[in-house]
Structures are given as C-alpha cells and as structure tokens.
Amino acid sequence: MKQLRIGMIGYKFMGKAHSNAYRALPMFFPGALQPEMAVLCGRNGEAAREAADRLGWPEVATEWKEVVARDDIDLIDINAPSDTHKEIALAAAKAGKHIFCEKPLALSLQDAREMLAAAEAAGVTHMVGFNYRFSPAVKLAKKLVESGRLGQIYHFRAWFLQDWILDPEFPLVWRLQKDVAGSGSHGDLGAHLIDLAHYLAGDIREVIGMSETFIKERPLAENMTGLSAKSSKDAPKGPVTVDDATLFLARFENGALGSFEATRFAAGHRSTNAFEINGSLGSVKFDFERMNELEVYFTSDDEDVQGFRRVLATDPAHAYSEAWWPPGHTLGFEHTFTHEMLELTSAIREGRQPEPNFRDGVKCQAVLEAVERSVDERRWVEISEM
Amino acid sequence: MKQLRIGMIGYKFMGKAHSNAYRALPMFFPGALQPEMAVLCGRNGEAAREAADRLGWPEVATEWKEVVARDDIDLIDINAPSDTHKEIALAAAKAGKHIFCEKPLALSLQDAREMLAAAEAAGVTHMVGFNYRFSPAVKLAKKLVESGRLGQIYHFRAWFLQDWILDPEFPLVWRLQKDVAGSGSHGDLGAHLIDLAHYLAGDIREVIGMSETFIKERPLAENMTGLSAKSSKDAPKGPVTVDDATLFLARFENGALGSFEATRFAAGHRSTNAFEINGSLGSVKFDFERMNELEVYFTSDDEDVQGFRRVLATDPAHAYSEAWWPPGHTLGFEHTFTHEMLELTSAIREGRQPEPNFRDGVKCQAVLEAVERSVDERRWVEISEM
Amino acid sequence: MKQLRIGMIGYKFMGKAHSNAYRALPMFFPGALQPEMAVLCGRNGEAAREAADRLGWPEVATEWKEVVARDDIDLIDINAPSDTHKEIALAAAKAGKHIFCEKPLALSLQDAREMLAAAEAAGVTHMVGFNYRFSPAVKLAKKLVESGRLGQIYHFRAWFLQDWILDPEFPLVWRLQKDVAGSGSHGDLGAHLIDLAHYLAGDIREVIGMSETFIKERPLAENMTGLSAKSSKDAPKGPVTVDDATLFLARFENGALGSFEATRFAAGHRSTNAFEINGSLGSVKFDFERMNELEVYFTSDDEDVQGFRRVLATDPAHAYSEAWWPPGHTLGFEHTFTHEMLELTSAIREGRQPEPNFRDGVKCQAVLEAVERSVDERRWVEISEM
Amino acid sequence: MKQLRIGMIGYKFMGKAHSNAYRALPMFFPGALQPEMAVLCGRNGEAAREAADRLGWPEVATEWKEVVARDDIDLIDINAPSDTHKEIALAAAKAGKHIFCEKPLALSLQDAREMLAAAEAAGVTHMVGFNYRFSPAVKLAKKLVESGRLGQIYHFRAWFLQDWILDPEFPLVWRLQKDVAGSGSHGDLGAHLIDLAHYLAGDIREVIGMSETFIKERPLAENMTGLSAKSSKDAPKGPVTVDDATLFLARFENGALGSFEATRFAAGHRSTNAFEINGSLGSVKFDFERMNELEVYFTSDDEDVQGFRRVLATDPAHAYSEAWWPPGHTLGFEHTFTHEMLELTSAIREGRQPEPNFRDGVKCQAVLEAVERSVDERRWVEISEM
C-alpha cells in the first residue's frame, strides 16, 4: 500500500483540521504512509463542494453510505456531529474500512462499545481523535511518567476552561443540545481531560461529580461557524439541555487522586486545557494556551536550585521536532492533528492499532457516563459498574 | 484605652509571626490602637524565656491559667497547638479577656461552637487567624467581588499545595498526629481555602470529599522547628493519623460551583496557596507565592485587548499600601499578620467584632467536618446537617 | 491573473517555510490570489529533486538563470544563501519578474540599494522576508501604536537571544562565515529587531554599537541542516569571521530611545525574539517564544486594576484569526510565513507594493551598516551618513 | 561591644527602611551584634519628633553636627538627601564614627573619593546602601557565579524601569533637581544596576551612554512623601535638570558585554529592577517585582528537560531563609535592608569592612560619571580615565 485513500464525512472545524493534517504529512513526514484525500462527504452538496475546493478534496459526495460502499476508499474519517458517529462507524466497519472517529466516540457507552466490537470483528484499524496527546510537550510528560522519572503518581488535576458561551445571549448552537451533542462541557472538554488522565496517570477506579447549567434558555441560533454563532434580535428561546460545567473527583487504580473540571463559563479563558501531575520524584504542568511548554520539577535537583523548569519542547530531544523547525520555533494547535494522523497511518502500515483507538474511546465514555450517573444519583460510582 | 496589653500563649511559628506583627504596628500604623506585648507563656520555661527575649516580650509565664487570670492583661493570643485552643479560649472568655485564636479554631465543630458561645456570652472581642485574607491582593479580590465588578460568581476553585512531607523519611511531627492537630492537610491548609471561599464567594451549601494518607507510617521525630524536623537514623516508626491530602467539591448557596484541594504531596510546591474566581463579568486569580499580584480579567475590556491583567497590589489604590513602601516595592508573608492585628485592634477600639471572628471559625469548622463526614460516609453532606 | 507562478531559488530552512506557506494559502485564505508552485531551483540536482518532491514542487532546475528567464514564471522567490541575493534579484528585475527576497536583502547597503533601484526601474513587485511582522500579536502592537493608544513612544527595547552555537565545538557553518552570511547575529537576528523597530517605532536617527566574537575558531562543518550541524572528531578548525553578539543604542527620529541586542550566546534561550515599547499612554511586550501573546498596559485603566494584560491574539478582533481556529487555539512559527505570502499576493493583485518591501530592506541594511561602522570607528553614526 | 549605638541623619523613605531593619535584627538574627537606635536627626524638629516616635527613636536632634560629636554614638547612618552625604560623612569619619551611607555615595566621583579616603584614614567601618545585593535570590545568583556553575560570563543585561513621573503634571520634586539629587534615573536607579553588575559580573572597562529628559519642565511641588508628591493647580513650572532615562553599553574587564537601562518612563513598571546573566554553562534571571524568585538555567541538564527553573529562594539552602519563615513563605522589599544591616553589624563585630563599602560606592560613582562623560562627549569612555 503506497497511499491510503480517505473518505471524510464532515467538513467543519474538525474537517478543516484533518484536511490540513493530511496535507502536511507529505511535506513534514515524507517517510510516512501518505493519505490521499479522495472524497469529502456532506449533506449540503453546495457547502460540501465549497469546502472540498478550499480544503483540497477533488471529489464530493452527499450520501455517506455511498462513500462507505466505495471500493476505492481505504479509510473513513468521521467528523460529522456526534449523533452520527455510531451509524457511520458500524457501516464502515462492516465494509472493511479503517476508521478514524472524532471524539466523543458516541453518545453513550453502549454505542461506543458496539462500535468497538464492530471494528474488532471486522479487523479494521480504528482510532479516536484525542488530539491533545500529540502535543510534543504532552509526549514529554508521558515519557517522564513512563520512565519513572516522576516516581509514584500521587495527584492528577486537570481543567479545561473556556468562556465562549458566557454571554447569556449567545445562541443555542448544536453543541448545547443533548440529542446532537450528547453532553456539554463534560463530553466536549472533559472527555479530553479524561483521555489525558488515562494516558498519563492510568485507569480510574471511581468518580463522583457535580454539574450545572447556569443559563437555562438561549435564543435559537441562525448560523454557526466553528465555535462562533449569531442569532437575530428577539429570536425565540429554547432550552439548553447540556451541562455548562461539570467537575468531578476521581480515584485512580494506582491510588492517585484526581480532580477534573470542564466549564464554558470561565471568563478570560479562551481555551485553557491544563493539567498537573505530582509524583514522588517530581511534577509536570501543562497548559495548552502555551502548548510548546512543559513545566517540569525534580526532587533530585540540587537543593539550592530546585524549581519548575519551563521546557520548550522544540529541541531535537522532543517528539516530532526534527520534522518541523529549529529549536525555539514553536508549533500551534493544528500540529497536534498532523501528529495524530501520522500515528494513524504509521499504525496502518505497521499492522497495529493506533493509540488512542476505540478501546480508549470506550474507556473515556465509561468515565463520562459514570460521572453522569454519579451526578444523577449523588454518589460515588465505580467504573467497573458501567 | 491607649494600649492593649497582650498575653500570648505559644511562641513557635505563629508566635513569632504575631510578635513581629505587634512590633510593626506602631511604626507602620501609628494611628491604630497599639498592642503592648506584656507576657509570653510557654510550658517550657527556659525555651519560653529564650523566645521572649528574642521576640520582645518583657515577661514570661509557664502557666497559661495564671496569664488568663491577670488583671493587667486585655487580650489572650492563642497560638499553642490546636488541641489547647478550646480550654484556653473558654477560660479567657470567662475572665473577660479579648481573644485572638489561631486557626483551626478547635479540633471539632462542637468545640468551636462552645468557644463562640462563650465569647459571645462574655461579650468579649474574638478573632480567628485566617491571615491570608489580609494580603492586599486578596483585599482587592474582595473589593472586586463585593462591588459587583466580577458579576455573578460561577466558579470558585482553590488549592493549597505543599511538599514538605513528600519524603517518606520525614518524621512524624505533631502536625501528623490527629489527637494534637485535629486533621492534616485538610485542617491546616484546606481551612484557609474554606475561609477564603466564605470571604470571597459566600456560604457553602453542600460538599463531597476524598482523602488519602499516602505514607502510613513515619519515623518518630526528635526535634522540630517551624515546619522542619529531623529524626535519627533507624528511629522507630509510628502511624500517621491525619490526611496527607483532601479534595472536595462544593456547591455554594448562590449557585456557584467550588473545587478545593489541600495536599502536602505536590512536589515543587513549597506553599502554593492559590484560588481563582470566575464571574459573569470577570475573573481573578491569586497565588500566595506571588502574593503581591492579582490577575484580573474583565469581559468589558475592548475586544482586541482582553486578557488577564497582572495587577501589583502595591499602589495607593490598594489596601494598606500607603503604610508601607512606594509602588512596586513588595510585601511578604509576615505582612498579612500585621494587617490582621491591625483589624484586631481597630475592631476593639471601634467596639465591633473583627473579621474573621469566631463565627467565621465555626463556619469553617462546619465545612471541614462536613467534608470529613462526606469522606467517611461517601455521600454529599449539607452544611445545614452539621 | 488567477494564479501566480513561482520559481523558488533555495530549498533549505526558508525554502521549506515558504513552500508550506504557499500550500496553506488556498485552504486558509481561499479568497486570495493563489500562488502556483512551479519550479524549485538548487545547484545540487539530486538534493533539489528530493526537496521538490517533499515540498510539493512539480519541477526542478539547477540553474537559477534559466528559471529567471522562463516566460511562465511570474515571481522569483530568493531564499538561497545571502551572498546570492543580489545577482539573482537584479536578473529577476531585469526579466520583469516580481521578487520575494529573504532577509538580509544583501551583504551590503550598496548592494541593497542597487536591488531596490533595479526593482523600481523594472516596475516589479518586491518584498523582503521580515516574517515576524506577521505574527497576529505583532499586528496588534502595530495597531495600538498607530491608533495612538500607546501615546508618544519613549522607549523601544528589543533583544533576539539564541544559544545554538554556545558550545565551542559547534562547527563553522556558513552562517559563521562573513563572505557567505554577511554578518553573524547582527545581520541574522538584529536585522529582524531593526525591522520591527522601523515598523513599530519609526525611523532611527543615529546608533552606536558593540560587537564580540567570543569563540574565535571552530571545527569545520561536515554537514548541516536548518540550524544544526555536525563536525567529525579532530576536524581542523577555521576562523569565525562574523559577530557572535552585537548590541547597540539608538535614537529614533521621534525622540524615542532604543536598545538592541542580538546574540547567539544566551544559554537557555532557543529563540527569544522579544521587544517592549513604552509610550506615554501605555506599553506592550512581546516574546516570540510565546508568539500568540501580547502583554498590554494602559495608563487609563482604573487605578486599582492597572497591570499588564496577557492578550491571546486569537480572537476575532485579531489579525488573521478568522482564517484559522477558534479563540484560544494557537498558531506557530510557520504561520508568520503564510501571512507574509498573503501580503505578497494581495499586493500583487491590488497593484501596490507589499510591506515590507525592498525599501524596508534597504532601511534595515542602512542601520545594520551604520552599527557596524559605529563599532569599527567607536563613535555614534547617523543613518543619514550612510 | 554588646550593642552599636546609632545616630541616624534623615528619616524619610530610607530612614523608615533602616529603622525597620534595626528593629528586626534582634528578633530574626538574635546572635548578631545588635543596633541600638539612639538618636534621630532632622532639620525640622517637629517632623523629626513625629518620625522618631513612629520609627522608635527615643531621642531627636536637629543639628547633625551635634550628633556626630556625641561620645555615645558609634555609628552614623546617613540617609538625608544626596547633597548632604559628603559633609556628614567627612565629619563622622573625623569623629571616628562608623558610617553607613545611602547610595549614591556622593554627587561626584571626586566627592566619593574624598569620603573613602577620610573613612580609610580614620580607620572606621564604612558601608554604602546597595540593598538589592541582599535579596536571597540575588545571593543565590552570586553563589552560582562565584562557584563557576554559570561558567564564563558572556552577557550581563540589566534594566530598572519605573513610571512614577510619567505624567507630565507630576511635580518637580527634589529627585528631579540636579543640585540636590546629583542625577536622575541614572544615579537613582542605574546606580543599583551598576553595583549589581560589579557584584555579579565584575569590573567594567569602558562605557558609552545615551540620556534624555523627555519632560523638560514640571510644576513646582507642594509636598512630597516617599516617591509621591502633589502640586497645586496652575502651579508655576520649573526646569527638570536631571535625566528621565539613561542607557549605556559596557564592556567588562573579563570580556563580557553589558547593557544597562534606567528610566522613569516605562508605563506599567512600578519598579522593575531586573537583570540577566548568560554564561557558558548557564544563565540566571532576576526581577525585583518577584524578588523571591531566581530563574536558573544549566546547559548540563538532561537534553529533554532543559529550561529555566523558577527557584523560590526561601528554602534552607538559601541565604537568610532559616531566620525567617518556612519554605514558600516569601519576603518583601524591606527585608533587603535587614540583611544589609546584618552585614553592617557583622562586619563591625568581626573587624572587617562590610560589603558593599565606600570602595564599591566609589567604583559605582566612577561608572556613573564615565557614562555621563560618554553622553556629553559622545564617545566611549574608559573607567580608567576617571
């Protein structure tokens, strides 16, 4: 296999990020198995055509089932709204296609499990889009944890803070509707934190959470792009059916204590996706707004010069850096997707499952739902219950 | 009353901080009712004498009951270990003395309530030592909240992170023994966070927590000063009976969501006492390691220059600053105590209760115990239960 | 003109950055006049072919004169080593091609002036590669200065600190040889600072500088990529003929005071390209290692909340942001080139000269040489002398 | 000698800082030779009495000559305006008193040399008030330099930025009048930078500078306290006769390159007294607004975790820390004076000259004047000329 022909379902925020990644791979990772952008699929043919022209897809389709059925497609990239993931993934697996699916994998744990089972039964490659794993600074954190340089993990705390719906007049976009989005800040932002926790600190044993919808009703949206949207004056209002903020405590299998917070009501935080890990030998801190940096502390440093180091993860010693620019020349948000797609095509070429794959998506979904149950039932919920 | 004659019980870390504050008042706040350092009391007469000479107390006593009984003493300053607070405070109230008591007010909510009742019955002034309220930057946060400049409060998150017992060989000092200290990181560090929450975000309705003692046994201590201590090689070990870390979630009466974490196992954090408040109109962030700074965000800033401002709270517009040094010339940890004692003597002169007083101490204790109950019973606990 | 056919001379660090920018334009700025990557030219045919395949150029040439002579090429992009710029640019102008030339424009002011004269005589578009102007945060600084929101400028201070040749065993690459590179840190790094000064603070009237070559001899290089290189053990040594560090003071025409420092000997600084501007109404600070941020201060802020704001220049109110990702999703080094090429093609379509163009290149060169003269003659040198 | 009886001339900003330091020594450094605050001297008897009461001086004098003449005074502390330093110091030396003199030592190098000669001839202890040396973080920087852990020094850059006279209506206080203050930002702020340079990077060989007075005339002042002052509406104006800002380049004897900037026109900087040192093995950064921190970088750190460490200089491994509070509990501006006075009394007890002493004051004055000459004559000036 010299190239991997891709059919992409969806073309908004994530479709743009994926297309950019596919286009970057040949230039920056020329040795990789290269994606071939074959067909872009969207329900609205005209909008899909416009997107395809812009994003670099030669062909357009309006029926995803036709795309899944095509013989000349190797991989289905699912980034349409969350309520479509399951049906498309099941069909893709059945058709023997490799699958990349954006997070959250599904609207429910049950659905996620079906998707995993289908992909495994079909023997196809499956991956889920937890892109933040692919920041070089996060890779450095992973390396420090895995190599034991932080020692035993005592604490993992993480928060994903945004403020894009702080204004009560911000309209009721699909991300605020449970039937389409599944959940609000919890599934959208908290899911990333949970995956990072799994990746960096291990499995979670039990959780207890707290949720709130601060603004119960919002004007109906007129149009929407990315995360921005507008409504007309005096637009009628509809109910917000997802959480504005969800926090939870967690106990990990290894005894570490976890604290998680996802909110869209943190004024001044455009997208603070941050975590800290404290171990017996050291600590690390990360904030995606300064994604090129990892703060690192070691207890073994000389007594008079102990302190958190601001490591700029752009040196040859850091993941991916040699593909890009000289030390000190930083990367941005989009590069996480390029690295993510590199993992996807590398795994396919090597005949292994990429990480994170549907198993990770299921694990994340289990924690998401356990938190929701803990909120509903006001009690600690063990993940093994789920 | 031209001066306030003080009898101080205890002379270690807090006794030193209080003495320094008493001595600073005449120089920096000459208009205030001035404390007169009259007698220092400690069980070990020799050590007390050494401390008195160093800290500036002309007289020494070894029996606190004698100090409380003296006619020439106006105020009892209690900073002996936590298990002594109640008995001394009750006696002081009975003797009609004003009382300053270090936090935590008592080992139990029941005890704290008795202390408050006794002080109120005696009609004396009572204050509890939540010194962090008295950082100029915290006063600024308070002003922004109270004046409505942050709008409705959605989130209060706070963490007090230390690492002084990270080493498993660090000895079993009194702060690690429940019968003396009452609790561990929760009562020592978490208590400060809870008081700041009450001060800045309002009353808490319900909580659920999680606790852990990572290191179950430690070598017995030989000697101890401040927070440092030593044990001999091959010292026998004893059980750690307090928590190493306690986290909890909270719901405030006003609907805000709270997240709290106190730990002594956060490598690299010598004393990170930090909080953030997110409101509908703005946010503030504080970290005691940079205590002169408050980060402030307003949603009303012009669209192209929105961002957290690093406000150095040393300008004439900031609390206490005119007493000290020109703008940009910073204060340190000890100044919080000077401001605290200024509030104490000001309240006495003005015939009002200072803030924070035993009511605040009781409120804090109620939350501390509610968290402990929530940990024991693995359920949400309402403060009104307590 | 629907597309702009490009012949690119050079394919190393800058050739890669330019190619990436050309490829990004259609996706992110679909409304722009689009570049068509036509032919890549390099003296080593094999290496050029490899680069062309990787970077996306369909055709390869080894003789730049042939490329310049082709009728089907609209623009020559010059990013070969600095000593080739002049000859290529003169030929391109003569052939009526638009020209993009990397900085420094030439090895001497005299050469730079010839290049400008030739381009102007030929009536072609000309641009010089001061890419840092195109950081959104720098654009914000420009907007604040131009709109008067910072008031009268009193101070401009800037420093470009690197450490890639700190090791005395780092080999003698072409950037350390005067005949190829023209100068060292001064022309490589200082040139960017000077251009930013011109852009943000205005014309410079006079300068005085200081230079040093700390390591006088280095092992000859064996091979080199980007800024990294290797030499064999016991390689013979050759003389370093450029400056390791150059500092200078400047007085601007508007009375502002300037301070500049460029060095490759600042341990810990991979690429700190930073400046600060102090005006009568406010200040701004920028550091390219955190390129998405601009710190902004206004004297008009309320007295109790004055402080530098950390503005993340990713909001809709900031330049270019709507083309990319939602607020808080950051850009990296390479995006400055995309914006630079957008300015290039926009200017061509609009029939104007882009900014910065050869006039800016000449102005920068005049200051560079004035500084060198001031170093040689140990005296203040007026730019008007040059 | 059990105590050191002090006569202090002056009682404003510095008099307050010194008094506080004298009072702090017995509590925090009980083992030291202790100062005895004997008599405070000021020309205005009433104001001096008020200050003495507040600052803790039992006795007041209005004629400094009488104080100098008293047999019961061991040390004269000179912190009156700069134009009085010389006469008082000469008289104190003649009377055989130890001398502490605030910086700048004198209004001219000639005067400073006379003062040093007089003190040496009299065999008295002499010290000059460069208090910033006594920040624990600066002591750490010194230790790292002296022990060779930073290697050979290549760069020393420093800036002292304030903004208290940014408003053109700020009145013409004595610090803006050459006959009283000697110079403006240069002598007031730059002097501190020069002393830190001498302390940390060694002797300076030659300098070239640039000065500016941005606001040439200001309203006459009515009253003044510390750095703040007021003038009445329509107050008449007088000429500002000192520099608002002075910058200079320097070459050190050891080959290092220096860059210095002192200004009172840096909006947003209340008192940014900052420096950075780059050596062959590492770097340090300091900013007095965060005076408890030193940023430290080592080239020897493992390749994947290289970065500036934020060291909080409050650990037992740091200077003075054991006298104060537990790790993480910070100090402020005033503590530098306590440490300074500790050095003073320690030196007297040990029969050695303290550091910095008048020799350092003379060295600093030589550089200050060399810079002034370089500004006047627009040329490089060698310190050996002076």
mmCIF file of C-alpha atoms in Angstrom, chain B residues 73-262:
data_model
loop_
_atom_site.group_PDB
_atom_site.id
_atom_site.type_symbol
_atom_site.label_atom_id
_atom_site.label_comp_id
_atom_site.label_asym_id
_atom_site.label_seq_id
_atom_site.Cartn_x
_atom_site.Cartn_y
_atom_site.Cartn_z
ATOM 1 C CA ILE B 73 -3.956 41.617 80.554
ATOM 2 C CA ASP B 74 -6.546 42.734 77.983
ATOM 3 C CA LEU B 75 -6.180 40.145 75.281
ATOM 4 C CA ILE B 76 -5.155 36.500 75.107
ATOM 5 C CA ASP B 77 -3.408 35.452 71.908
ATOM 6 C CA ILE B 78 -3.684 31.691 71.495
ATOM 7 C CA ASN B 79 -1.210 30.086 69.129
ATOM 8 C CA ALA B 80 -0.315 26.944 71.048
ATOM 9 C CA PRO B 81 -1.031 23.578 69.359
ATOM 10 C CA SER B 82 -4.622 23.123 68.210
ATOM 11 C CA ASP B 83 -5.657 20.747 70.992
ATOM 12 C CA THR B 84 -5.223 23.517 73.580
ATOM 13 C CA HIS B 85 -7.325 26.186 71.878
ATOM 14 C CA LYS B 86 -10.649 25.369 73.437
ATOM 15 C CA GLU B 87 -9.692 25.210 77.073
ATOM 16 C CA ILE B 88 -7.690 28.412 76.911
ATOM 17 C CA ALA B 89 -10.347 30.286 74.982
ATOM 18 C CA LEU B 90 -13.108 29.261 77.374
ATOM 19 C CA ALA B 91 -11.058 30.404 80.333
ATOM 20 C CA ALA B 92 -10.117 33.654 78.646
ATOM 21 C CA ALA B 93 -13.729 34.406 77.831
ATOM 22 C CA LYS B 94 -14.743 33.657 81.371
ATOM 23 C CA ALA B 95 -12.077 36.049 82.569
ATOM 24 C CA GLY B 96 -13.442 38.728 80.237
ATOM 25 C CA LYS B 97 -10.407 38.875 78.009
ATOM 26 C CA HIS B 98 -10.478 39.613 74.324
ATOM 27 C CA ILE B 99 -9.307 36.599 72.378
ATOM 28 C CA PHE B 100 -7.266 36.063 69.260
ATOM 29 C CA CYS B 101 -7.105 32.379 68.340
ATOM 30 C CA GLU B 102 -5.072 30.798 65.596
ATOM 31 C CA LYS B 103 -6.814 28.559 63.137
ATOM 32 C CA PRO B 104 -8.143 25.956 63.200
ATOM 33 C CA LEU B 105 -10.333 27.350 65.937
ATOM 34 C CA ALA B 106 -10.783 23.915 67.504
ATOM 35 C CA LEU B 107 -10.470 20.201 66.959
ATOM 36 C CA SER B 108 -14.196 19.829 66.366
ATOM 37 C CA LEU B 109 -17.207 21.816 65.340
ATOM 38 C CA GLN B 110 -18.749 21.180 68.736
ATOM 39 C CA ASP B 111 -15.731 22.681 70.446
ATOM 40 C CA ALA B 112 -15.692 25.639 68.094
ATOM 41 C CA ARG B 113 -19.327 26.351 68.840
ATOM 42 C CA GLU B 114 -18.689 26.246 72.556
ATOM 43 C CA MET B 115 -15.875 28.723 72.111
ATOM 44 C CA LEU B 116 -18.055 31.080 70.111
ATOM 45 C CA ALA B 117 -20.887 30.813 72.650
ATOM 46 C CA ALA B 118 -18.511 31.524 75.498
ATOM 47 C CA ALA B 119 -17.019 34.548 73.799
ATOM 48 C CA GLU B 120 -20.415 35.910 72.913
ATOM 49 C CA ALA B 121 -21.764 35.292 76.395
ATOM 50 C CA ALA B 122 -18.789 37.105 77.862
ATOM 51 C CA GLY B 123 -19.164 39.967 75.422
ATOM 52 C CA VAL B 124 -15.503 39.930 74.512
ATOM 53 C CA THR B 125 -13.857 40.562 71.189
ATOM 54 C CA HIS B 126 -12.914 37.385 69.343
ATOM 55 C CA MET B 127 -10.901 36.830 66.219
ATOM 56 C CA VAL B 128 -9.573 33.796 64.377
ATOM 57 C CA GLY B 129 -6.284 33.750 62.456
ATOM 58 C CA PHE B 130 -7.139 33.410 58.816
ATOM 59 C CA ASN B 131 -4.279 35.664 57.850
ATOM 60 C CA TYR B 132 -4.448 35.218 54.085
ATOM 61 C CA ARG B 133 -7.499 37.475 53.943
ATOM 62 C CA PHE B 134 -5.095 40.278 54.728
ATOM 63 C CA SER B 135 -2.958 40.134 51.607
ATOM 64 C CA PRO B 136 -3.543 43.386 49.726
ATOM 65 C CA ALA B 137 -4.174 41.374 46.568
ATOM 66 C CA VAL B 138 -6.863 39.335 48.338
ATOM 67 C CA LYS B 139 -8.425 42.547 49.612
ATOM 68 C CA LEU B 140 -8.551 43.698 46.002
ATOM 69 C CA ALA B 141 -10.293 40.480 45.011
ATOM 70 C CA LYS B 142 -12.805 41.058 47.787
ATOM 71 C CA LYS B 143 -13.419 44.592 46.598
ATOM 72 C CA LEU B 144 -13.988 43.450 43.018
ATOM 73 C CA VAL B 145 -16.449 40.780 44.116
ATOM 74 C CA GLU B 146 -18.345 42.997 46.549
ATOM 75 C CA SER B 147 -18.647 45.900 44.187
ATOM 76 C CA GLY B 148 -20.133 43.629 41.553
ATOM 77 C CA ARG B 149 -17.300 44.170 39.100
ATOM 78 C CA LEU B 150 -16.991 40.393 38.591
ATOM 79 C CA GLY B 151 -20.757 39.927 38.255
ATOM 80 C CA GLN B 152 -22.449 36.720 39.347
ATOM 81 C CA ILE B 153 -19.972 34.155 40.646
ATOM 82 C CA TYR B 154 -19.992 30.860 38.725
ATOM 83 C CA HIS B 155 -16.798 29.182 39.893
ATOM 84 C CA PHE B 156 -14.500 29.233 42.878
ATOM 85 C CA ARG B 157 -11.539 26.884 42.708
ATOM 86 C CA ALA B 158 -8.732 26.785 45.200
ATOM 87 C CA TRP B 159 -5.751 24.664 46.041
ATOM 88 C CA PHE B 160 -3.131 24.763 48.743
ATOM 89 C CA LEU B 161 -0.203 22.664 47.638
ATOM 90 C CA GLN B 162 2.867 21.908 49.717
ATOM 91 C CA ASP B 163 5.578 19.269 49.579
ATOM 92 C CA TRP B 164 7.348 19.382 52.923
ATOM 93 C CA ILE B 165 6.450 15.804 53.897
ATOM 94 C CA LEU B 166 6.928 14.290 50.461
ATOM 95 C CA ASP B 167 9.949 12.357 51.669
ATOM 96 C CA PRO B 168 8.664 9.159 53.390
ATOM 97 C CA GLU B 169 11.520 9.534 55.885
ATOM 98 C CA PHE B 170 10.296 12.919 57.067
ATOM 99 C CA PRO B 171 9.434 12.338 60.737
ATOM 100 C CA LEU B 172 6.115 12.061 62.494
ATOM 101 C CA VAL B 173 5.734 15.635 63.755
ATOM 102 C CA TRP B 174 2.727 16.824 65.748
ATOM 103 C CA ARG B 175 1.036 18.126 62.630
ATOM 104 C CA LEU B 176 0.741 14.487 61.501
ATOM 105 C CA GLN B 177 -0.972 13.338 64.677
ATOM 106 C CA LYS B 178 -4.735 13.604 64.823
ATOM 107 C CA ASP B 179 -5.034 13.975 68.588
ATOM 108 C CA VAL B 180 -2.899 17.109 68.553
ATOM 109 C CA ALA B 181 -3.509 18.592 65.123
ATOM 110 C CA GLY B 182 -7.128 17.587 64.590
ATOM 111 C CA SER B 183 -6.523 16.881 60.952
ATOM 112 C CA GLY B 184 -3.757 17.050 58.383
ATOM 113 C CA SER B 185 -3.657 18.996 55.172
ATOM 114 C CA HIS B 186 -7.412 19.414 55.402
ATOM 115 C CA GLY B 187 -7.487 21.351 58.662
ATOM 116 C CA ASP B 188 -4.141 23.008 58.190
ATOM 117 C CA LEU B 189 -4.315 24.092 54.564
ATOM 118 C CA GLY B 190 -7.894 23.406 53.490
ATOM 119 C CA ALA B 191 -9.149 25.553 56.362
ATOM 120 C CA HIS B 192 -7.524 28.585 54.769
ATOM 121 C CA LEU B 193 -9.141 27.814 51.426
ATOM 122 C CA ILE B 194 -12.556 27.396 53.016
ATOM 123 C CA ASP B 195 -12.247 30.698 54.804
ATOM 124 C CA LEU B 196 -11.212 32.429 51.596
ATOM 125 C CA ALA B 197 -14.201 30.836 49.878
ATOM 126 C CA HIS B 198 -16.540 32.145 52.558
ATOM 127 C CA TYR B 199 -14.927 35.544 52.377
ATOM 128 C CA LEU B 200 -14.930 35.831 48.603
ATOM 129 C CA ALA B 201 -17.683 33.614 47.237
ATOM 130 C CA GLY B 202 -20.183 33.199 50.054
ATOM 131 C CA ASP B 203 -21.653 30.363 52.066
ATOM 132 C CA ILE B 204 -21.317 26.742 51.055
ATOM 133 C CA ARG B 205 -24.431 24.581 50.854
ATOM 134 C CA GLU B 206 -23.062 21.079 50.410
ATOM 135 C CA VAL B 207 -19.822 19.192 49.924
ATOM 136 C CA ILE B 208 -18.356 15.848 48.983
ATOM 137 C CA GLY B 209 -14.755 14.962 49.573
ATOM 138 C CA MET B 210 -11.959 12.452 49.180
ATOM 139 C CA SER B 211 -8.970 11.923 51.484
ATOM 140 C CA GLU B 212 -5.775 9.943 51.455
ATOM 141 C CA THR B 213 -2.788 9.221 53.639
ATOM 142 C CA PHE B 214 -0.139 8.186 51.157
ATOM 143 C CA ILE B 215 2.545 7.401 53.704
ATOM 144 C CA LYS B 216 1.010 5.434 56.543
ATOM 145 C CA GLU B 217 3.974 5.280 58.921
ATOM 146 C CA ARG B 218 6.868 7.602 59.615
ATOM 147 C CA PRO B 219 9.904 7.696 61.915
ATOM 148 C CA LEU B 220 9.267 9.378 65.232
ATOM 149 C CA ALA B 221 10.518 12.959 65.343
ATOM 150 C CA GLU B 222 13.387 14.058 67.534
ATOM 151 C CA ASN B 223 13.096 17.787 67.262
ATOM 152 C CA MET B 224 11.117 20.236 65.230
ATOM 153 C CA THR B 225 11.189 23.915 64.363
ATOM 154 C CA GLY B 226 8.618 25.667 62.225
ATOM 155 C CA LEU B 227 7.741 23.138 59.570
ATOM 156 C CA SER B 228 11.125 21.408 59.560
ATOM 157 C CA ALA B 229 12.126 18.482 61.710
ATOM 158 C CA LYS B 230 14.665 15.711 61.992
ATOM 159 C CA SER B 231 14.663 12.122 63.113
ATOM 160 C CA SER B 232 17.585 9.936 63.954
ATOM 161 C CA LYS B 233 18.629 7.015 61.810
ATOM 162 C CA ASP B 234 16.678 3.864 62.496
ATOM 163 C CA ALA B 235 14.190 5.766 64.591
ATOM 164 C CA PRO B 236 11.126 3.660 65.374
ATOM 165 C CA LYS B 237 8.060 4.387 63.302
ATOM 166 C CA GLY B 238 4.604 5.474 64.278
ATOM 167 C CA PRO B 239 1.323 5.734 62.394
ATOM 168 C CA VAL B 240 0.343 8.884 60.539
ATOM 169 C CA THR B 241 -3.194 9.565 61.753
ATOM 170 C CA VAL B 242 -4.133 12.540 59.600
ATOM 171 C CA ASP B 243 -4.760 13.022 55.905
ATOM 172 C CA ASP B 244 -1.896 13.778 53.528
ATOM 173 C CA ALA B 245 -4.338 15.195 51.002
ATOM 174 C CA THR B 246 -8.021 16.066 50.938
ATOM 175 C CA LEU B 247 -10.037 17.247 47.974
ATOM 176 C CA PHE B 248 -13.678 18.203 47.822
ATOM 177 C CA LEU B 249 -16.352 19.597 45.570
ATOM 178 C CA ALA B 250 -18.787 22.180 46.872
ATOM 179 C CA ARG B 251 -21.968 23.887 45.859
ATOM 180 C CA PHE B 252 -22.389 27.422 47.185
ATOM 181 C CA GLU B 253 -25.685 28.901 48.360
ATOM 182 C CA ASN B 254 -25.545 31.329 45.449
ATOM 183 C CA GLY B 255 -25.266 28.515 42.910
ATOM 184 C CA ALA B 256 -21.547 28.757 42.307
ATOM 185 C CA LEU B 257 -19.502 25.575 41.948
ATOM 186 C CA GLY B 258 -16.461 25.054 44.124
ATOM 187 C CA SER B 259 -13.394 22.851 43.879
ATOM 188 C CA PHE B 260 -10.899 22.536 46.736
ATOM 189 C CA GLU B 261 -7.644 20.677 47.142
ATOM 190 C CA ALA B 262 -5.191 20.602 50.021
#
